mmCIF file of C-alpha atoms and ligand atoms in Angstrom:
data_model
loop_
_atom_site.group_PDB
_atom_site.id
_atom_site.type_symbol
_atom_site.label_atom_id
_atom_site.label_comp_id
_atom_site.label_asym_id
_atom_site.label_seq_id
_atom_site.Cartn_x
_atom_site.Cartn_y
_atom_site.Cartn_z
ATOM 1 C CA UNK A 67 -8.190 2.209 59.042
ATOM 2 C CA UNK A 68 -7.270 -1.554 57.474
ATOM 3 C CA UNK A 69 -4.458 -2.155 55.496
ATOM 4 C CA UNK A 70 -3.884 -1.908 52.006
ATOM 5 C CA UNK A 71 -3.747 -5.156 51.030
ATOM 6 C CA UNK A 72 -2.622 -4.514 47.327
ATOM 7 C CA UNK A 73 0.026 -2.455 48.173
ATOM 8 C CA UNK A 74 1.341 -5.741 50.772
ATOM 9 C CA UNK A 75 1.268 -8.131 47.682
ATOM 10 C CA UNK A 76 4.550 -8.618 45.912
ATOM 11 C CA UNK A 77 5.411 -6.178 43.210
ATOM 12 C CA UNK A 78 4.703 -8.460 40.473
ATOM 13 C CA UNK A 79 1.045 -9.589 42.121
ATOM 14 C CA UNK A 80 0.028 -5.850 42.211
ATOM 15 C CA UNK A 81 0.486 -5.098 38.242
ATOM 16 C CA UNK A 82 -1.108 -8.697 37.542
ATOM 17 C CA UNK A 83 -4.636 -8.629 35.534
ATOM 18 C CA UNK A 84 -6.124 -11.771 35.832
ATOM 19 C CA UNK A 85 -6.562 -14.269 32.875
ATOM 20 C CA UNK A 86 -10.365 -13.746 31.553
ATOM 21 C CA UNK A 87 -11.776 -16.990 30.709
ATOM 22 C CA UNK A 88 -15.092 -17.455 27.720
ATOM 23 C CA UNK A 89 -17.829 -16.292 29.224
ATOM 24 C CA UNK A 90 -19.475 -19.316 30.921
ATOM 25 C CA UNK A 91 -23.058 -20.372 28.740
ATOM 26 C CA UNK A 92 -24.862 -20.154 32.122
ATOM 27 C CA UNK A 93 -23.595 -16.676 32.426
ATOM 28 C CA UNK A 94 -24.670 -15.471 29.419
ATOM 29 C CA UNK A 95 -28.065 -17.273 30.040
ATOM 30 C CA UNK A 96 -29.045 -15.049 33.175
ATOM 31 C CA UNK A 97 -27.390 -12.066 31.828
ATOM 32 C CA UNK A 98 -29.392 -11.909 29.014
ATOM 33 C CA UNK A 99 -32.364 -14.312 30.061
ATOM 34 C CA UNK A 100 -32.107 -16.536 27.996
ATOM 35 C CA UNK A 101 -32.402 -20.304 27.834
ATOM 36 C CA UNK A 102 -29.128 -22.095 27.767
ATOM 37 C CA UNK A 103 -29.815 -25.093 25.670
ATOM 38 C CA UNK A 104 -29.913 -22.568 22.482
ATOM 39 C CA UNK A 105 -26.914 -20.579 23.394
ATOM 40 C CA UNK A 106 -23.491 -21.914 21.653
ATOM 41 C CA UNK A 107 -20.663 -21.063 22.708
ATOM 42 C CA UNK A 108 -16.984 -21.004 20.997
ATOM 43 C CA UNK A 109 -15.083 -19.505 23.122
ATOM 44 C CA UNK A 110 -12.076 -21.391 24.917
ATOM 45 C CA UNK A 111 -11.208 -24.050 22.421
ATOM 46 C CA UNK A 112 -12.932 -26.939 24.274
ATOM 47 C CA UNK A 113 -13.824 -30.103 22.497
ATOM 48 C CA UNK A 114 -17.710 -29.785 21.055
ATOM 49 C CA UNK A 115 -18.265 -33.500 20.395
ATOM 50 C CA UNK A 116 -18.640 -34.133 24.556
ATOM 51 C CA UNK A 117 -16.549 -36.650 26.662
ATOM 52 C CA UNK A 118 -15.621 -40.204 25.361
ATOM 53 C CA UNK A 119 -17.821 -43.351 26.659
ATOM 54 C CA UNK A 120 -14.626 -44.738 27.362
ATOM 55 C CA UNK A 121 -13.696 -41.737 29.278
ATOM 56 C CA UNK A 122 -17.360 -42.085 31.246
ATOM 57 C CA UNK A 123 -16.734 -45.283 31.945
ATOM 58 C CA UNK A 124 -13.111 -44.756 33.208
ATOM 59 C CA UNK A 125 -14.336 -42.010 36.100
ATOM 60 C CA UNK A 126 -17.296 -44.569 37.296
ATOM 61 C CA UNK A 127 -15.053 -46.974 37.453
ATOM 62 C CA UNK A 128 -13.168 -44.779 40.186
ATOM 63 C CA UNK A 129 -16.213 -43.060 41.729
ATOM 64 C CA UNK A 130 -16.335 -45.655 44.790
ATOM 65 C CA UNK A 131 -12.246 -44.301 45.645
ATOM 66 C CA UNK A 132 -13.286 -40.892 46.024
ATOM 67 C CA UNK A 133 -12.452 -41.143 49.544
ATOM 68 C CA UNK A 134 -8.961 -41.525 48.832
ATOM 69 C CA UNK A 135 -6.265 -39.510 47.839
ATOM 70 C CA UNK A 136 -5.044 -40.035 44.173
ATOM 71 C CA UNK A 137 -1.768 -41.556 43.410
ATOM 72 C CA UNK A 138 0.690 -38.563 43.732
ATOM 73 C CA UNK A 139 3.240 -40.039 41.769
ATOM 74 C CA UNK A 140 0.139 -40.587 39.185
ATOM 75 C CA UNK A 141 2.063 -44.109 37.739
ATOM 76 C CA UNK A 142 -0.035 -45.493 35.638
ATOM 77 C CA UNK A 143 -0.755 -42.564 33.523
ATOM 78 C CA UNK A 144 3.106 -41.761 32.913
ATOM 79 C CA UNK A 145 3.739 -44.790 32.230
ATOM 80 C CA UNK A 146 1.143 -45.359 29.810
ATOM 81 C CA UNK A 147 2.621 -41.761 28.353
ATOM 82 C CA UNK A 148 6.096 -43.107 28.498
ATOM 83 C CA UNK A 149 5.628 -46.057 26.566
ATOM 84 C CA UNK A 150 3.807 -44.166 23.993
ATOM 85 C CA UNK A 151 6.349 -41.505 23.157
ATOM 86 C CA UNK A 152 9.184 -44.029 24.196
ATOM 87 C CA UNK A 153 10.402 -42.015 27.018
ATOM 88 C CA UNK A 154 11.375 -42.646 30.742
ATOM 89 C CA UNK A 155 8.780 -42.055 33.312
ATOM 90 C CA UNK A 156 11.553 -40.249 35.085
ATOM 91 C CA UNK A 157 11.163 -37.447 32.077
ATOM 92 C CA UNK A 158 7.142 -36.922 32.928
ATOM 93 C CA UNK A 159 5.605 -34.095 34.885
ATOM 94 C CA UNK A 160 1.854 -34.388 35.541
ATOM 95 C CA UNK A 161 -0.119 -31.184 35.605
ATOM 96 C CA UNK A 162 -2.964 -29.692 37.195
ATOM 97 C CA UNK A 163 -4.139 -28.782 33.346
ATOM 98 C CA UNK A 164 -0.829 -27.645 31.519
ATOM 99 C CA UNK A 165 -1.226 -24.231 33.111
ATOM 100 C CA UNK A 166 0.030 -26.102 35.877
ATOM 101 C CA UNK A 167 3.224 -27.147 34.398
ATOM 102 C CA UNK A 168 3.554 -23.286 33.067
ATOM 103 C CA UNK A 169 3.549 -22.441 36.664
ATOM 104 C CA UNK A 170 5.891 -25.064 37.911
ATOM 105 C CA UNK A 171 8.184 -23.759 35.726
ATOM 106 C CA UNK A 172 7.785 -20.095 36.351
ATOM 107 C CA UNK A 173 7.790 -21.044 40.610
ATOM 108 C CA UNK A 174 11.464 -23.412 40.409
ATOM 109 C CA UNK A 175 13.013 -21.190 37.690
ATOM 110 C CA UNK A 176 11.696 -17.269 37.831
ATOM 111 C CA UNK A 177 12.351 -14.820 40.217
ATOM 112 C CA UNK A 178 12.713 -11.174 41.225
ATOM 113 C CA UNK A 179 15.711 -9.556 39.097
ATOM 114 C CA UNK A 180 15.008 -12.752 36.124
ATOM 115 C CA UNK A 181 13.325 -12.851 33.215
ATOM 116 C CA UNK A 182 11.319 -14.655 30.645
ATOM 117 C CA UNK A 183 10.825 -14.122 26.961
ATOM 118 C CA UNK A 184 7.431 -14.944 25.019
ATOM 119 C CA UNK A 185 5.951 -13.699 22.005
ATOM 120 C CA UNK A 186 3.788 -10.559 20.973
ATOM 121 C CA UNK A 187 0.260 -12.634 21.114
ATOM 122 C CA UNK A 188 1.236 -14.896 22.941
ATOM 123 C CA UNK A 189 -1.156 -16.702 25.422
ATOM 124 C CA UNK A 190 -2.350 -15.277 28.605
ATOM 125 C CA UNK A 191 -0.739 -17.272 31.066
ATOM 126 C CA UNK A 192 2.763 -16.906 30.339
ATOM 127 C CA UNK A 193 3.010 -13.454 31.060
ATOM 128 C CA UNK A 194 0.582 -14.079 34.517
ATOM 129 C CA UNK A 195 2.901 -16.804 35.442
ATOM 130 C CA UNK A 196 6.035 -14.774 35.029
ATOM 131 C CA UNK A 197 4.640 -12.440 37.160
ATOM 132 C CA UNK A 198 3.269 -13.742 39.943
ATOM 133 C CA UNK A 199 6.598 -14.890 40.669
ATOM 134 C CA UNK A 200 8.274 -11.478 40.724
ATOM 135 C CA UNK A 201 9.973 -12.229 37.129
ATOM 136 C CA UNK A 202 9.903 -9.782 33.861
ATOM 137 C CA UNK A 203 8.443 -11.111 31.066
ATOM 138 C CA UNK A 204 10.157 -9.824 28.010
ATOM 139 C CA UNK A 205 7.718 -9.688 24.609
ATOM 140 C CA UNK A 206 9.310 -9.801 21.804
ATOM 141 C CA UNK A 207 6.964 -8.319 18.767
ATOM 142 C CA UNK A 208 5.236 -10.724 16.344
ATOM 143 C CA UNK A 209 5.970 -11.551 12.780
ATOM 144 C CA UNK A 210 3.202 -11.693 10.919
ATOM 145 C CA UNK A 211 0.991 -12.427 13.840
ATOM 146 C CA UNK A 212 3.488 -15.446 14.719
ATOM 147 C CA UNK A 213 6.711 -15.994 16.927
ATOM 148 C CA UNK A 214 9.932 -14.152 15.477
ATOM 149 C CA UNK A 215 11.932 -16.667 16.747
ATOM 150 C CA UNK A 216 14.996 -15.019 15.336
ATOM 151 C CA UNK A 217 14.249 -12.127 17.186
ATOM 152 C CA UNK A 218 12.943 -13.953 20.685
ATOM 153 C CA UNK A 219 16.331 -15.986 20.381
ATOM 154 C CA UNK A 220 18.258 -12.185 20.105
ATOM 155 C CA UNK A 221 16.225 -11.348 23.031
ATOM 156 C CA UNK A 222 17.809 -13.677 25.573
ATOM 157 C CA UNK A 223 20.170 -11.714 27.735
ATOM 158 C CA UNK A 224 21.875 -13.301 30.788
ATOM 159 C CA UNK A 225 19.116 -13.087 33.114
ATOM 160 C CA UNK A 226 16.927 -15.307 30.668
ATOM 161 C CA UNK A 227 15.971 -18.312 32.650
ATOM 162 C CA UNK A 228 12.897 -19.261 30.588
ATOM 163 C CA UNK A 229 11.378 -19.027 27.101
ATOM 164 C CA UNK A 230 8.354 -19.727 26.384
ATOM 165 C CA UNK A 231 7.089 -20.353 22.399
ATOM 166 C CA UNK A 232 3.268 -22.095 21.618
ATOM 167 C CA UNK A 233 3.426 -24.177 18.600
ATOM 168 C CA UNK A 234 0.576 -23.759 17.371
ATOM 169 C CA UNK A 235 -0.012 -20.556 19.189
ATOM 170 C CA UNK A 236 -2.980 -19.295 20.815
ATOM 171 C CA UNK A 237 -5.131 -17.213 20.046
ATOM 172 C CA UNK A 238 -3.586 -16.774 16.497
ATOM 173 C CA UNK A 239 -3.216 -20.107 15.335
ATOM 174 C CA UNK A 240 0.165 -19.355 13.441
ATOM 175 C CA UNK A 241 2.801 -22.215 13.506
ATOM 176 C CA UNK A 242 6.420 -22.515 12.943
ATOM 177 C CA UNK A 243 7.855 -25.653 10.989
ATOM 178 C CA UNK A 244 10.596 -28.406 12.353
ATOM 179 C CA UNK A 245 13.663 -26.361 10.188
ATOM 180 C CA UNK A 246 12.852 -23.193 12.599
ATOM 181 C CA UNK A 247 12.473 -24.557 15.719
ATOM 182 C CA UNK A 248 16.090 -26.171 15.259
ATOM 183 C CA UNK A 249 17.237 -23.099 14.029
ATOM 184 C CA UNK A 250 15.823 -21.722 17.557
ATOM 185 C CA UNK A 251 16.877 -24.473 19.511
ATOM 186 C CA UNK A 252 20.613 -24.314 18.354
ATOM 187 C CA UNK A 253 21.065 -20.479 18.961
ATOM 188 C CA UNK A 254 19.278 -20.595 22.370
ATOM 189 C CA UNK A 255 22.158 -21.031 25.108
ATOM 190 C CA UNK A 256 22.420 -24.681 27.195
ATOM 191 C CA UNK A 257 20.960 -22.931 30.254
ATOM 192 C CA UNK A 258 17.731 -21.370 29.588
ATOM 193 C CA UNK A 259 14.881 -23.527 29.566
ATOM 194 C CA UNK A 260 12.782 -23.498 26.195
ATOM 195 C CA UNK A 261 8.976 -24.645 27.302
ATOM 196 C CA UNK A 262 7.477 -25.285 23.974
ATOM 197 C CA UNK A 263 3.739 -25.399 24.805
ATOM 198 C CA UNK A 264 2.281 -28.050 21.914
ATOM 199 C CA UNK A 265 -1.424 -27.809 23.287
ATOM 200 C CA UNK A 266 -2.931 -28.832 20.024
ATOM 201 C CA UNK A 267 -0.485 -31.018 18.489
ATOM 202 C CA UNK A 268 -3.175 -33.698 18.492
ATOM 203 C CA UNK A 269 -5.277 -31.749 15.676
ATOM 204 C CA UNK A 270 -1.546 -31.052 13.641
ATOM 205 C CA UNK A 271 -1.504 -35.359 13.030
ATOM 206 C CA UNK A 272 -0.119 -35.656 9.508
ATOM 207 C CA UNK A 273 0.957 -31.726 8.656
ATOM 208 C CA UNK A 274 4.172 -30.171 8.434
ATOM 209 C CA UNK A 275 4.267 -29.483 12.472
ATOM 210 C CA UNK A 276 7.390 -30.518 14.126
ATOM 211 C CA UNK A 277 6.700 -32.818 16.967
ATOM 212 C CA UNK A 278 8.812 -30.975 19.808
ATOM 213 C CA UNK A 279 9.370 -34.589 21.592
ATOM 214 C CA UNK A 280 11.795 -35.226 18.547
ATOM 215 C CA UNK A 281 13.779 -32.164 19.532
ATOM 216 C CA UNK A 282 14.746 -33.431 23.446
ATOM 217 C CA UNK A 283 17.480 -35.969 22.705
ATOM 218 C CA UNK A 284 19.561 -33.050 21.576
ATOM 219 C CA UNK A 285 18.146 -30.479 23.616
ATOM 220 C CA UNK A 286 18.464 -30.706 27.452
ATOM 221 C CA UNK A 287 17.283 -27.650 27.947
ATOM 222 C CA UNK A 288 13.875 -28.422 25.857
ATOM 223 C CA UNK A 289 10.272 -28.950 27.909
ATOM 224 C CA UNK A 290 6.982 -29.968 25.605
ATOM 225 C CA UNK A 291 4.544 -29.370 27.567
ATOM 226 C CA UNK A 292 1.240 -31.188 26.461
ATOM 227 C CA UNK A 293 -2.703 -31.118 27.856
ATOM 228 C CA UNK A 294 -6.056 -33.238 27.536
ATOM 229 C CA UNK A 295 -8.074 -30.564 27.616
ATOM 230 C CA UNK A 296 -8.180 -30.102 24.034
ATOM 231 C CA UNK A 297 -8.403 -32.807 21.147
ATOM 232 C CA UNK A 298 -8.804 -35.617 24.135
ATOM 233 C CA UNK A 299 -11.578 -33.552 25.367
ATOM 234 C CA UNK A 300 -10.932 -33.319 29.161
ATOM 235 C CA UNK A 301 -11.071 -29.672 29.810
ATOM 236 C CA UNK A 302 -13.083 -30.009 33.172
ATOM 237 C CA UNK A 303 -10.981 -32.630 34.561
ATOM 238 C CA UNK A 304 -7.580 -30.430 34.779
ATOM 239 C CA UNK A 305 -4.674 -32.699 33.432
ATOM 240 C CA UNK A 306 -1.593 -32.187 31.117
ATOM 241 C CA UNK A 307 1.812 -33.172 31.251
ATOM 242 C CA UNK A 308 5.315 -32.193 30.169
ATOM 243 C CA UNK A 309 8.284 -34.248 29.067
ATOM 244 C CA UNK A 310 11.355 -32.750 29.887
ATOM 245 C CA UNK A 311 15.193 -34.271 30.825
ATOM 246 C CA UNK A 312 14.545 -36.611 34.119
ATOM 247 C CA UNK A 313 16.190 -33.601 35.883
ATOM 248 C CA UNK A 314 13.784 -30.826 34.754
ATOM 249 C CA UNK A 315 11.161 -33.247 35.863
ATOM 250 C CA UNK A 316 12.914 -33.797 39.163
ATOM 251 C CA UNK A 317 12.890 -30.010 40.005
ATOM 252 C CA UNK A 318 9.128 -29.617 39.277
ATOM 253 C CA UNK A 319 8.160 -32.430 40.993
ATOM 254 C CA UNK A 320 9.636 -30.273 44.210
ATOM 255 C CA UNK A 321 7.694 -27.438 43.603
ATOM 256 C CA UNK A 322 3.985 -29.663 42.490
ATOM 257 C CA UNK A 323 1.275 -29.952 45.046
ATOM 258 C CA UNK A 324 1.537 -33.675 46.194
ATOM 259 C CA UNK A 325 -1.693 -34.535 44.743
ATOM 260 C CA UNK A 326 -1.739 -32.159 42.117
ATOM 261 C CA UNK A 327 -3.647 -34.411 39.815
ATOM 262 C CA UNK A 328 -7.016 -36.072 40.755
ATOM 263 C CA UNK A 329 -7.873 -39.871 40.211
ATOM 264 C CA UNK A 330 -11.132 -39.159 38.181
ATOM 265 C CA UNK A 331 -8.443 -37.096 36.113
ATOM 266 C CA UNK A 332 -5.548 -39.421 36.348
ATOM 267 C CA UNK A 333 -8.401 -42.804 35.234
ATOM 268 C CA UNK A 334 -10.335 -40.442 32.206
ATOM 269 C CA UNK A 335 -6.489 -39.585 30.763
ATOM 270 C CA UNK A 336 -5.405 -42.971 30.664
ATOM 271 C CA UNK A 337 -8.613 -44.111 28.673
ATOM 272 C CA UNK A 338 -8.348 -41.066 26.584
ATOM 273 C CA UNK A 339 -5.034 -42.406 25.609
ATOM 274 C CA UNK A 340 -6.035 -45.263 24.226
ATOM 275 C CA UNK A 341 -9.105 -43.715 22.806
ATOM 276 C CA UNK A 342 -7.964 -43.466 19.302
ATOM 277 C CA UNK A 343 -10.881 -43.696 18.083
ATOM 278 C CA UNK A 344 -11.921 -40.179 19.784
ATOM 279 C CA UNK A 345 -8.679 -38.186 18.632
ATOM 280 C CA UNK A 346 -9.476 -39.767 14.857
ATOM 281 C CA UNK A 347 -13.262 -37.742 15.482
ATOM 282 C CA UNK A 348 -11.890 -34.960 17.137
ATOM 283 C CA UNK A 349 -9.562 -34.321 14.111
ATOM 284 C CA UNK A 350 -12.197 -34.999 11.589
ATOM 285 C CA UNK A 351 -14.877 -32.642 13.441
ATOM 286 C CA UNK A 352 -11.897 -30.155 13.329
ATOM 287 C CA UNK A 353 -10.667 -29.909 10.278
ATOM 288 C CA UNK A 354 -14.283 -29.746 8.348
ATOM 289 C CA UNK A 355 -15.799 -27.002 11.467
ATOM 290 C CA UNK A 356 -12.063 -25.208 10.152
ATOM 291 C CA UNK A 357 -12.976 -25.346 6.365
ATOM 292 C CA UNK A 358 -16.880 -24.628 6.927
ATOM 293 C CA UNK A 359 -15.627 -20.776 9.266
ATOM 294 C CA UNK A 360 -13.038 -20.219 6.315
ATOM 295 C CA UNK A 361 -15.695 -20.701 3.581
ATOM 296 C CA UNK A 362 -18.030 -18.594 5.683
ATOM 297 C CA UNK A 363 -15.326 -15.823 6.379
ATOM 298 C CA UNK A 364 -14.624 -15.416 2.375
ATOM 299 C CA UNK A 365 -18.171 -14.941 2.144
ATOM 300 C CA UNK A 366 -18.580 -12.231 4.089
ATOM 301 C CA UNK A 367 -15.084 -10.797 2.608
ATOM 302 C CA UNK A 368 -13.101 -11.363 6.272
ATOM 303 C CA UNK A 369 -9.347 -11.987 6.802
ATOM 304 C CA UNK A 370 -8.769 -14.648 9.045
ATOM 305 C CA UNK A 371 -5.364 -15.962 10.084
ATOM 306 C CA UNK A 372 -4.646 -19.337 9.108
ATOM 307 C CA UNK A 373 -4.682 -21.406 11.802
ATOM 308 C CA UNK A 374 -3.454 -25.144 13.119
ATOM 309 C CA UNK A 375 -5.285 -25.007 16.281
ATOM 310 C CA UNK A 376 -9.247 -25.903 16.765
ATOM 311 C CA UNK A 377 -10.089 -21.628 16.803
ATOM 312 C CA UNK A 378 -9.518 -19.421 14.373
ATOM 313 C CA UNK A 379 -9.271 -15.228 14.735
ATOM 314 C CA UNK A 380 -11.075 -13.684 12.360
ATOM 315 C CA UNK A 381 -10.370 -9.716 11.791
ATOM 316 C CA UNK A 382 -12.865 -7.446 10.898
ATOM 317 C CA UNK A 383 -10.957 -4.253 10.031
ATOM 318 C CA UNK A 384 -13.088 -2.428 12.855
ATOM 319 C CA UNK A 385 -12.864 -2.530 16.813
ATOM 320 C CA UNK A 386 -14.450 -6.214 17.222
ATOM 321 C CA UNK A 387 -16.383 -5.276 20.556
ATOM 322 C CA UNK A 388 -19.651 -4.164 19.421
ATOM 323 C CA UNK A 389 -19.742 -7.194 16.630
ATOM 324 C CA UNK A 390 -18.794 -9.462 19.913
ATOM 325 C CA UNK A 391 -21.937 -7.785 21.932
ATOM 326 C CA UNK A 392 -24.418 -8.229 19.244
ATOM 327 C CA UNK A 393 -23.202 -12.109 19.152
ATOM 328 C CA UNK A 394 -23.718 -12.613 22.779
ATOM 329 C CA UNK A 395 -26.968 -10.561 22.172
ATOM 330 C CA UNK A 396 -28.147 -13.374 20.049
ATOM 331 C CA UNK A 397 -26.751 -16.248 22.409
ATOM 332 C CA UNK A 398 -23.653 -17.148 20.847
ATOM 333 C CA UNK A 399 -20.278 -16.863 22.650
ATOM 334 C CA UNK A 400 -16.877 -16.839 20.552
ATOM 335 C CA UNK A 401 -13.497 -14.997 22.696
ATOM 336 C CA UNK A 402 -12.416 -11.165 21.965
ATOM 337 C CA UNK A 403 -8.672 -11.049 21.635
ATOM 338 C CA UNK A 404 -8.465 -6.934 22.241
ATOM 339 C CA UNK A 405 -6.184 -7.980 25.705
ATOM 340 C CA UNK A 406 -4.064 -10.021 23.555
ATOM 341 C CA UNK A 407 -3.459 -6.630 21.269
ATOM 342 C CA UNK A 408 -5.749 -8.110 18.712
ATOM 343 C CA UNK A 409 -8.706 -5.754 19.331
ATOM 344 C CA UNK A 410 -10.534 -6.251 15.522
ATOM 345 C CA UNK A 411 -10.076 -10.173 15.610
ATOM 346 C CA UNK A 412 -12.445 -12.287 17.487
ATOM 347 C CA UNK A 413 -11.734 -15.874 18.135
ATOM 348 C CA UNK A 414 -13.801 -18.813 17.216
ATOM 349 C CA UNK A 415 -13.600 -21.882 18.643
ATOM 350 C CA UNK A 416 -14.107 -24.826 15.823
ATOM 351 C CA UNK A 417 -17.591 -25.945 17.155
ATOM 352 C CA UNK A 418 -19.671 -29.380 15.782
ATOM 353 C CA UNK A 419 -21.150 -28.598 12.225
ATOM 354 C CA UNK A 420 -24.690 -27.208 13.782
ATOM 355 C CA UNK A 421 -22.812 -24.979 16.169
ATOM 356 C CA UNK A 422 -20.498 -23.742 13.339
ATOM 357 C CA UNK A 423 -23.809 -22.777 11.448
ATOM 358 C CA UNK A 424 -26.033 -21.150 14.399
ATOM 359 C CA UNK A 425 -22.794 -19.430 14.865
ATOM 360 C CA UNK A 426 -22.270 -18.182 10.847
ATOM 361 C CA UNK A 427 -26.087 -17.714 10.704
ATOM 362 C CA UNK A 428 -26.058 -14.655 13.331
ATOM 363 C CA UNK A 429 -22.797 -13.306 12.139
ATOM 364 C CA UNK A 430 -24.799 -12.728 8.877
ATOM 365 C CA UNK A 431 -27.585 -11.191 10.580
ATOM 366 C CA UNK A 432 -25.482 -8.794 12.997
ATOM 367 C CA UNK A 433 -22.686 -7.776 10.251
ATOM 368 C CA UNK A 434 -26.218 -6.906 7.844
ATOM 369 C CA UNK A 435 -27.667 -5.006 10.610
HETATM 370 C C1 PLP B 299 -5.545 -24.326 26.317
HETATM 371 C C2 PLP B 299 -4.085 -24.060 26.372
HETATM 372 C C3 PLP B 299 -3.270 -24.635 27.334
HETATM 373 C C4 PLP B 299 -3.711 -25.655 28.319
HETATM 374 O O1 PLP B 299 -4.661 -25.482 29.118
HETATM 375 P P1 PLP B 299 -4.912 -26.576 30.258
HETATM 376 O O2 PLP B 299 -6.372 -26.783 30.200
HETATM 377 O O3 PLP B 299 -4.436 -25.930 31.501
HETATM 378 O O4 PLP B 299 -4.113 -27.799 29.930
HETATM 379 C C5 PLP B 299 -1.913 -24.389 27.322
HETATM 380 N N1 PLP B 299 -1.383 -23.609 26.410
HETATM 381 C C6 PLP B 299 -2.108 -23.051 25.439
HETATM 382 C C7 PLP B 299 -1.435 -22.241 24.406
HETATM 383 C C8 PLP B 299 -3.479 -23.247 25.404
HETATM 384 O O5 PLP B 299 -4.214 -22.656 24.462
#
């Protein structure tokens, strides 16, 4: 007889249940034969206005290096970051995506017998990352569908090494202000590391969100951990970053791959940067896909949380699942939230305007039927 392989992996490994991604559109297409061009999806918060020519232009302008490895140190990109948010390069962590930096942190500061505190709600990989390392994730219950962060900073006991708060969140979309997140930041002791995950702080340009980067001179202990998946669009390419105290940075760069970022990545995020042009779009797109869902929603008579992100859940009062079946039915893909304890919300994905429409026209038809 072979082994049992499950019962050999570590403790932590053997309760894990992996993170489900949005069904991929080519899925869906042979599923459900259908043809792919008509099926939209909005389901994992991807940017629907397609990569930047300046982005394009950046990877063929690489193409003829594939045959090298990338720059492990990745240079030019921090240093294009650093001089935007006037910080050292020393401070910078490059990422494999930002799950990657979620990860670093979990592999040089978790362990067997330590902990980490997130929110109710919270996303996926923070509880997968704790895991696989042999840590226990401690979830603290959400306040109106938010972080407590009075009760998450209560929650750190003295094998705390980590805590890990989403501003905005995902997959609720809730946000907490700059007079909270000092509140936080003061009670939470010197020596556990707060990652504050600011994936779509690009959208939040010009509203009361804190930017966390503000926060670091007084707080050593602080990580923002950013991505370009989202408002820059890169989601394929796999890069994010953190900014952290140069000694943070110094400990996850022992635990990174050595090339843990790839040169058509490293090239497209450096263009992106200076693609302001894109973010302005991105925004726009954003915020008027955001209003034409809400107007939709009160429509129909749904709740929806408000949300800062480029998704919003929308709750309808009733187990979600078959509403989310009939969608897919009709070749459109938005994210059920039931494994994030949200089982009557789905979550939409802010698509272009025709997307938004295809995707409000069938939600008519299947909530009728
Ligand atoms: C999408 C997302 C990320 C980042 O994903 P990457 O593509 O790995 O950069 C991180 N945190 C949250 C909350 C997200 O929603």
């Amino acid at each position: 007889m072979s082994c049992d392989f499950l019962a050999l992996a570590q403790p932590g490994v053997q309760k894990l249940s992996p993170y489900v991604p949005g069904k991929p559109v080519d899925e869906l297409a042979r599923e459900l034969n259908l043809d792919p061009a008509g099926i939209v999806k909005l389901a994992s918060n991807e940017n629907p206005l397609g990569p930047s020519p300046k982005v394009l232009a950046a990877i063929q302008a690489e193409l003829p290096e594939l045959t090298r490895y990338p720059d492990g140190n990745g240079f030019a990109l921090k240093q294009r970051l650093a001089q935007r948010y006037a910080v050292r390069s020393e401070q910078i962590t490059l990422g494999n995506g930002s799950n990657d930096i979620l990860e670093l942190v979990a592999r040089a500061y978790l362990a067997p017998g330590l902990n980490a505190v997130f929110s109710e709600h919270a996303f996926a990989v923070y509880p997968i990352a704790t895991q696989a390392v042999g840590a226990t994730g401690k979830v603290v219950p959400a306040k109106n569908w938010g972080h407590d962060l009075d009760a998450m900073a209560a929650a750190i006991d003295e094998n705390t090494r980590v805590v890990f708060i989403a501003n905005p969140n995902n997959p609720t979309g809730t946000w907490f202000g700059a007079d909270e997140l000092g509140r936080f930041l003061a009670r939470v002791p010197e020596s556990v590391l707060v990652v504050l995950d600011e994936a779509y702080i690009e959208y939040a340009e010009g509203s009361d969100l804190p930017d966390g980067l503000e926060f670091l001179a007084a707080h050593p202990n602080l990580l923002v951990s950013r991505t370009f998946s989202k408002a820059y669009g890169l989601a394929a390419l796999r890069v994010g970053y953190a900014i952290s105290s140069a000694q943070i940075a110094g400990v996850l760069n022992r635990v990174r791959q050595p090339f843990n970022v790839n040169s058509l990545a490293l090239a497209a995020a450096c263009a992106a940067l200076d693609d302001t042009e894109y973010l302005t779009a991105s925004r726009k797109a954003n915020t008027a896909g955001m209003r034409q869902l809400e107007t939709a929603f009160a429509e129909l008579g749904l709740q929806w949380i408000a949300s800062k992100g480029n998704f919003i859940a929308v709750d309808f009062a009733r187990d979600a699942a078959p509403i989310n079946q009939a969608l897919l039915r009709e070749g459109v893909i938005v994210r059920p939230i039931a494994s994030y304890g949200m089982p009557t919300f789905l979550r939409v994905s802010i698509g272009t305007e025709a997307e938004n429409a295809r995707f409000i026209e069938v939600l008519h038809k299947v909530l009728a039927s």
